[in-house]
GROMACS .gro file of C-alpha atoms in nm:
model
  225
    1MET     CA    1  -0.597  -5.527   1.030
    2ALA     CA    2  -0.547  -5.255   0.721
    3MET     CA    3  -0.407  -4.960   0.818
    4PRO     CA    4  -0.614  -4.596   0.663
    5GLU     CA    5  -0.391  -4.431   0.375
    6ARG     CA    6  -0.175  -4.179   0.535
    7GLN     CA    7  -0.331  -3.807   0.421
    8GLY     CA    8  -0.065  -3.571   0.336
    9LEU     CA    9   0.003  -3.196   0.319
   10TYR     CA   10  -0.061  -3.169  -0.063
   11ASP     CA   11  -0.346  -3.241  -0.196
   12PRO     CA   12  -0.361  -3.141  -0.608
   13ALA     CA   13  -0.775  -3.123  -0.584
   14ASN     CA   14  -0.635  -2.799  -0.453
   15GLU     CA   15  -0.469  -2.658  -0.739
   16HIS     CA   16  -0.638  -2.313  -0.900
   17ASP     CA   17  -0.453  -2.111  -1.213
   18ALA     CA   18  -0.341  -1.806  -1.030
   19CYS     CA   19  -0.127  -1.470  -1.037
   20GLY     CA   20   0.232  -1.539  -0.946
   21MET     CA   21   0.235  -1.501  -0.548
   22GLY     CA   22   0.616  -1.500  -0.280
   23PHE     CA   23   0.611  -1.446   0.060
   24VAL     CA   24   0.929  -1.348   0.270
   25ALA     CA   25   0.998  -1.371   0.641
   26HIS     CA   26   1.200  -1.319   0.974
   27LEU     CA   27   1.190  -1.638   1.105
   28HIS     CA   28   1.151  -1.434   1.425
   29GLY     CA   29   0.938  -1.159   1.302
   30ALA     CA   30   1.310  -0.892   1.286
   31ARG     CA   31   1.281  -0.613   1.032
   32SER     CA   32   1.598  -0.615   0.831
   33ARG     CA   33   1.668  -0.459   0.482
   34GLU     CA   34   1.775  -0.804   0.348
   35VAL     CA   35   1.409  -0.907   0.404
   36VAL     CA   36   1.261  -0.652   0.155
   37VAL     CA   37   1.632  -0.699  -0.080
   38ASP     CA   38   1.517  -1.061  -0.120
   39ALA     CA   39   1.160  -0.946  -0.174
   40LEU     CA   40   1.183  -0.762  -0.470
   41ARG     CA   41   1.442  -1.063  -0.611
   42LEU     CA   42   1.183  -1.307  -0.519
   43LEU     CA   43   0.931  -1.077  -0.719
   44GLY     CA   44   1.151  -1.021  -1.003
   45ASN     CA   45   1.177  -1.432  -1.072
   46LEU     CA   46   0.782  -1.421  -1.098
   47ALA     CA   47   0.804  -1.248  -1.388
   48HIS     CA   48   0.668  -1.584  -1.589
   49ARG     CA   49   0.355  -1.541  -1.433
   50GLY     CA   50   0.270  -1.180  -1.601
   51ALA     CA   51   0.133  -1.083  -1.840
   52ALA     CA   52   0.161  -0.765  -2.086
   53GLY     CA   53  -0.090  -0.616  -2.378
   54ALA     CA   54  -0.005  -0.479  -2.763
   55ASP     CA   55   0.264  -0.236  -2.565
   56ALA     CA   56   0.489  -0.447  -2.405
   57GLY     CA   57   0.659  -0.253  -2.167
   58THR     CA   58   0.342  -0.236  -1.933
   59GLY     CA   59   0.293  -0.541  -1.719
   60ASP     CA   60  -0.047  -0.623  -1.641
   61GLY     CA   61   0.057  -0.546  -1.234
   62ALA     CA   62   0.297  -0.584  -0.965
   63GLY     CA   63   0.334  -0.502  -0.644
   64ILE     CA   64   0.477  -0.514  -0.280
   65LEU     CA   65   0.349  -0.589   0.058
   66LEU     CA   66   0.563  -0.474   0.318
   67GLN     CA   67   0.581  -0.371   0.700
   68ILE     CA   68   0.583   0.034   0.713
   69PRO     CA   69   0.935   0.193   0.718
   70HIS     CA   70   0.868   0.386   1.022
   71GLY     CA   71   1.248   0.523   0.995
   72PHE     CA   72   1.253   0.631   0.665
   73LEU     CA   73   0.914   0.768   0.667
   74ARG     CA   74   0.981   1.005   0.947
   75ARG     CA   75   1.301   1.069   0.792
   76GLU     CA   76   1.119   1.186   0.488
   77CYS     CA   77   0.801   1.355   0.617
   78SER     CA   78   1.060   1.564   0.871
   79LEU     CA   79   1.147   1.730   0.531
   80LEU     CA   80   0.805   1.853   0.492
   81GLY     CA   81   0.755   1.947   0.814
   82VAL     CA   82   0.508   1.638   0.883
   83GLY     CA   83   0.616   1.498   1.274
   84LEU     CA   84   0.532   1.138   1.242
   85PRO     CA   85   0.473   0.959   1.617
   86ASP     CA   86   0.559   0.626   1.730
   87PRO     CA   87   0.470   0.305   1.533
   88GLY     CA   88   0.125   0.183   1.570
   89GLU     CA   89   0.063   0.539   1.660
   90TYR     CA   90  -0.027   0.643   1.273
   91ALA     CA   91  -0.144   0.485   0.955
   92VAL     CA   92   0.001   0.537   0.611
   93GLY     CA   93  -0.264   0.503   0.288
   94MET     CA   94  -0.116   0.462  -0.027
   95VAL     CA   95  -0.361   0.672  -0.245
   96PHE     CA   96  -0.373   0.683  -0.603
   97LEU     CA   97  -0.556   1.062  -0.744
   98PRO     CA   98  -0.673   1.168  -1.036
   99ARG     CA   99  -0.388   1.398  -1.223
  100ASP     CA  100  -0.658   1.704  -1.262
  101ASP     CA  101  -0.519   1.932  -0.967
  102GLU     CA  102  -0.880   2.017  -0.887
  103ALA     CA  103  -0.997   1.694  -0.854
  104ARG     CA  104  -0.730   1.553  -0.659
  105ARG     CA  105  -0.784   1.859  -0.441
  106GLU     CA  106  -1.136   1.746  -0.428
  107CYS     CA  107  -1.032   1.419  -0.314
  108GLU     CA  108  -0.828   1.458  -0.057
  109ARG     CA  109  -1.085   1.723   0.125
  110VAL     CA  110  -1.360   1.401   0.100
  111ILE     CA  111  -1.066   1.158   0.215
  112GLY     CA  112  -0.953   1.439   0.493
  113GLU     CA  113  -1.353   1.477   0.607
  114CYS     CA  114  -1.425   1.072   0.640
  115VAL     CA  115  -1.056   1.062   0.878
  116SER     CA  116  -1.222   1.369   1.110
  117ALA     CA  117  -1.563   1.198   1.107
  118SER     CA  118  -1.424   0.877   1.228
  119GLY     CA  119  -1.256   1.086   1.540
  120CYS     CA  120  -0.901   1.036   1.388
  121ARG     CA  121  -0.668   1.349   1.215
  122VAL     CA  122  -0.497   1.410   0.886
  123LEU     CA  123  -0.107   1.455   0.972
  124GLY     CA  124  -0.049   1.545   0.638
  125TRP     CA  125   0.029   1.428   0.274
  126ARG     CA  126   0.359   1.334   0.110
  127ASP     CA  127   0.386   1.286  -0.270
  128VAL     CA  128   0.543   0.938  -0.362
  129PRO     CA  129   0.871   0.975  -0.587
  130THR     CA  130   0.791   0.763  -0.915
  131ASP     CA  131   1.009   0.694  -1.211
  132ALA     CA  132   0.785   0.693  -1.560
  133ARG     CA  133   1.144   0.551  -1.779
  134HIS     CA  134   1.038   0.219  -1.576
  135ALA     CA  135   0.670   0.208  -1.680
  136GLY     CA  136   0.540   0.159  -1.999
  137ASP     CA  137   0.372   0.385  -2.229
  138THR     CA  138  -0.004   0.288  -2.190
  139ALA     CA  139   0.077   0.279  -1.800
  140ARG     CA  140   0.278   0.671  -1.826
  141ARG     CA  141  -0.047   0.776  -2.017
  142ALA     CA  142  -0.303   0.657  -1.732
  143GLN     CA  143  -0.038   0.728  -1.452
  144PRO     CA  144  -0.195   0.867  -1.132
  145VAL     CA  145  -0.067   1.127  -0.873
  146ILE     CA  146   0.065   0.885  -0.627
  147ARG     CA  147   0.092   1.002  -0.271
  148GLN     CA  148   0.092   0.906   0.066
  149LEU     CA  149  -0.188   1.000   0.364
  150PHE     CA  150  -0.038   1.012   0.702
  151VAL     CA  151  -0.358   0.907   0.966
  152ALA     CA  152  -0.283   0.959   1.358
  153ARG     CA  153  -0.508   0.760   1.614
  154MET     CA  154  -0.725   0.907   1.826
  155GLY     CA  155  -0.995   0.869   2.022
  156LEU     CA  156  -0.896   0.493   2.102
  157PRO     CA  157  -0.812   0.334   2.449
  158ARG     CA  158  -0.480   0.190   2.507
  159ASP     CA  159  -0.523  -0.209   2.589
  160ALA     CA  160  -0.491  -0.553   2.417
  161ASP     CA  161  -0.718  -0.519   2.151
  162ASP     CA  162  -0.534  -0.173   2.075
  163ASP     CA  163  -0.377  -0.238   1.750
  164ALA     CA  164  -0.650  -0.433   1.589
  165SER     CA  165  -0.908  -0.167   1.712
  166PHE     CA  166  -0.715   0.103   1.490
  167GLU     CA  167  -0.667  -0.136   1.196
  168ARG     CA  168  -1.096  -0.207   1.210
  169LYS     CA  169  -1.156   0.182   1.177
  170LEU     CA  170  -0.875   0.231   0.912
  171TYR     CA  171  -1.122  -0.031   0.705
  172VAL     CA  172  -1.413   0.157   0.795
  173ILE     CA  173  -1.244   0.529   0.688
  174ARG     CA  174  -1.136   0.351   0.383
  175LYS     CA  175  -1.479   0.278   0.303
  176ARG     CA  176  -1.653   0.576   0.393
  177ALA     CA  177  -1.399   0.757   0.146
  178GLU     CA  178  -1.498   0.489  -0.156
  179ARG     CA  179  -1.869   0.542  -0.100
  180ALA     CA  180  -1.863   0.945  -0.069
  181LEU     CA  181  -1.614   0.954  -0.342
  182ARG     CA  182  -1.879   0.777  -0.567
  183ASP     CA  183  -2.169   0.956  -0.445
  184ARG     CA  184  -1.998   1.345  -0.478
  185ALA     CA  185  -2.110   1.479  -0.826
  186PHE     CA  186  -1.752   1.602  -0.923
  187THR     CA  187  -1.552   1.495  -1.208
  188GLY     CA  188  -1.243   1.262  -1.085
  189GLY     CA  189  -1.389   1.132  -0.737
  190ASP     CA  190  -1.430   0.798  -0.912
  191GLY     CA  191  -1.033   0.834  -1.049
  192CYS     CA  192  -0.926   0.833  -0.610
  193TYR     CA  193  -0.822   0.455  -0.527
  194PHE     CA  194  -0.664   0.333  -0.185
  195ALA     CA  195  -0.433   0.052  -0.282
  196SER     CA  196  -0.373   0.013   0.152
  197LEU     CA  197  -0.475   0.197   0.441
  198SER     CA  198  -0.273   0.103   0.747
  199SER     CA  199  -0.064   0.148   1.051
  200ARG     CA  200   0.097  -0.153   0.980
  201THR     CA  201   0.146  -0.230   0.618
  202VAL     CA  202   0.178  -0.057   0.306
  203VAL     CA  203   0.144  -0.140  -0.036
  204TYR     CA  204   0.367  -0.017  -0.337
  205LYS     CA  205   0.200  -0.117  -0.666
  206GLY     CA  206   0.105  -0.007  -1.062
  207MET     CA  207   0.055  -0.126  -1.377
  208LEU     CA  208   0.402  -0.276  -1.408
  209GLY     CA  209   0.563  -0.563  -1.513
  210ALA     CA  210   0.754  -0.744  -1.192
  211GLU     CA  211   1.134  -0.653  -1.292
  212GLN     CA  212   1.003  -0.306  -1.304
  213LEU     CA  213   0.861  -0.223  -0.972
  214GLU     CA  214   1.184  -0.102  -0.782
  215GLY     CA  215   1.327   0.130  -1.061
  216PHE     CA  216   0.972   0.266  -1.069
  217TYR     CA  217   0.948   0.372  -0.698
  218PRO     CA  218   1.268   0.508  -0.546
  219ASP     CA  219   1.160   0.437  -0.230
  220LEU     CA  220   1.258   0.009  -0.231
  221GLY     CA  221   1.586   0.136  -0.360
  222ASP     CA  222   1.672   0.309  -0.033
  223ALA     CA  223   1.875   0.142   0.241
  224SER     CA  224   1.625   0.261   0.508
  225VAL     CA  225   1.338   0.111   0.388
   0.00000   0.00000   0.00000
């Protein structure tokens, strides 16, 4: 009797062209600086998957998603007079904003309204340090103001589904804010963009080459991240 052909885990029919992506994690879920360092090294090894335009110094985009570095952010926020609660009790938004001061303040006001309307509270904002020497000319000319938004969870019961409930609420906040910014008739509203908004992870990204990301964002070079 003939045996059926064994199905393997790999099927070339599932291959698709895509940008480079990698994943680094600790086998037991432990947080460590080494995981971030390895992820940045992995990103650098994917430089051949990126592209650049006429300005060779401006990449088509690179980024890293990592667990919220609570100790680092608590320290940095304390210098701004912003107190962060325990991990899981707040969210971090990475927000790209217009460079025009009036338009930026209006975007932040609209976002704050959406946070309050959802029953949460804005704890504060932090300017994300950047080093434009690690970006190309085109990227520098288009660079937005990059700020982190801190949102405290409010009005959510503590239960087994707690974290997922907060994440769902944050998704709604983000979508409401994006909709409100589109609908408001003011210059610069369409120049506001959420790279991430989560109580678990934060995204650092930009129109950069893979090897430029860590230099552009000094946060990523801090030993406590």
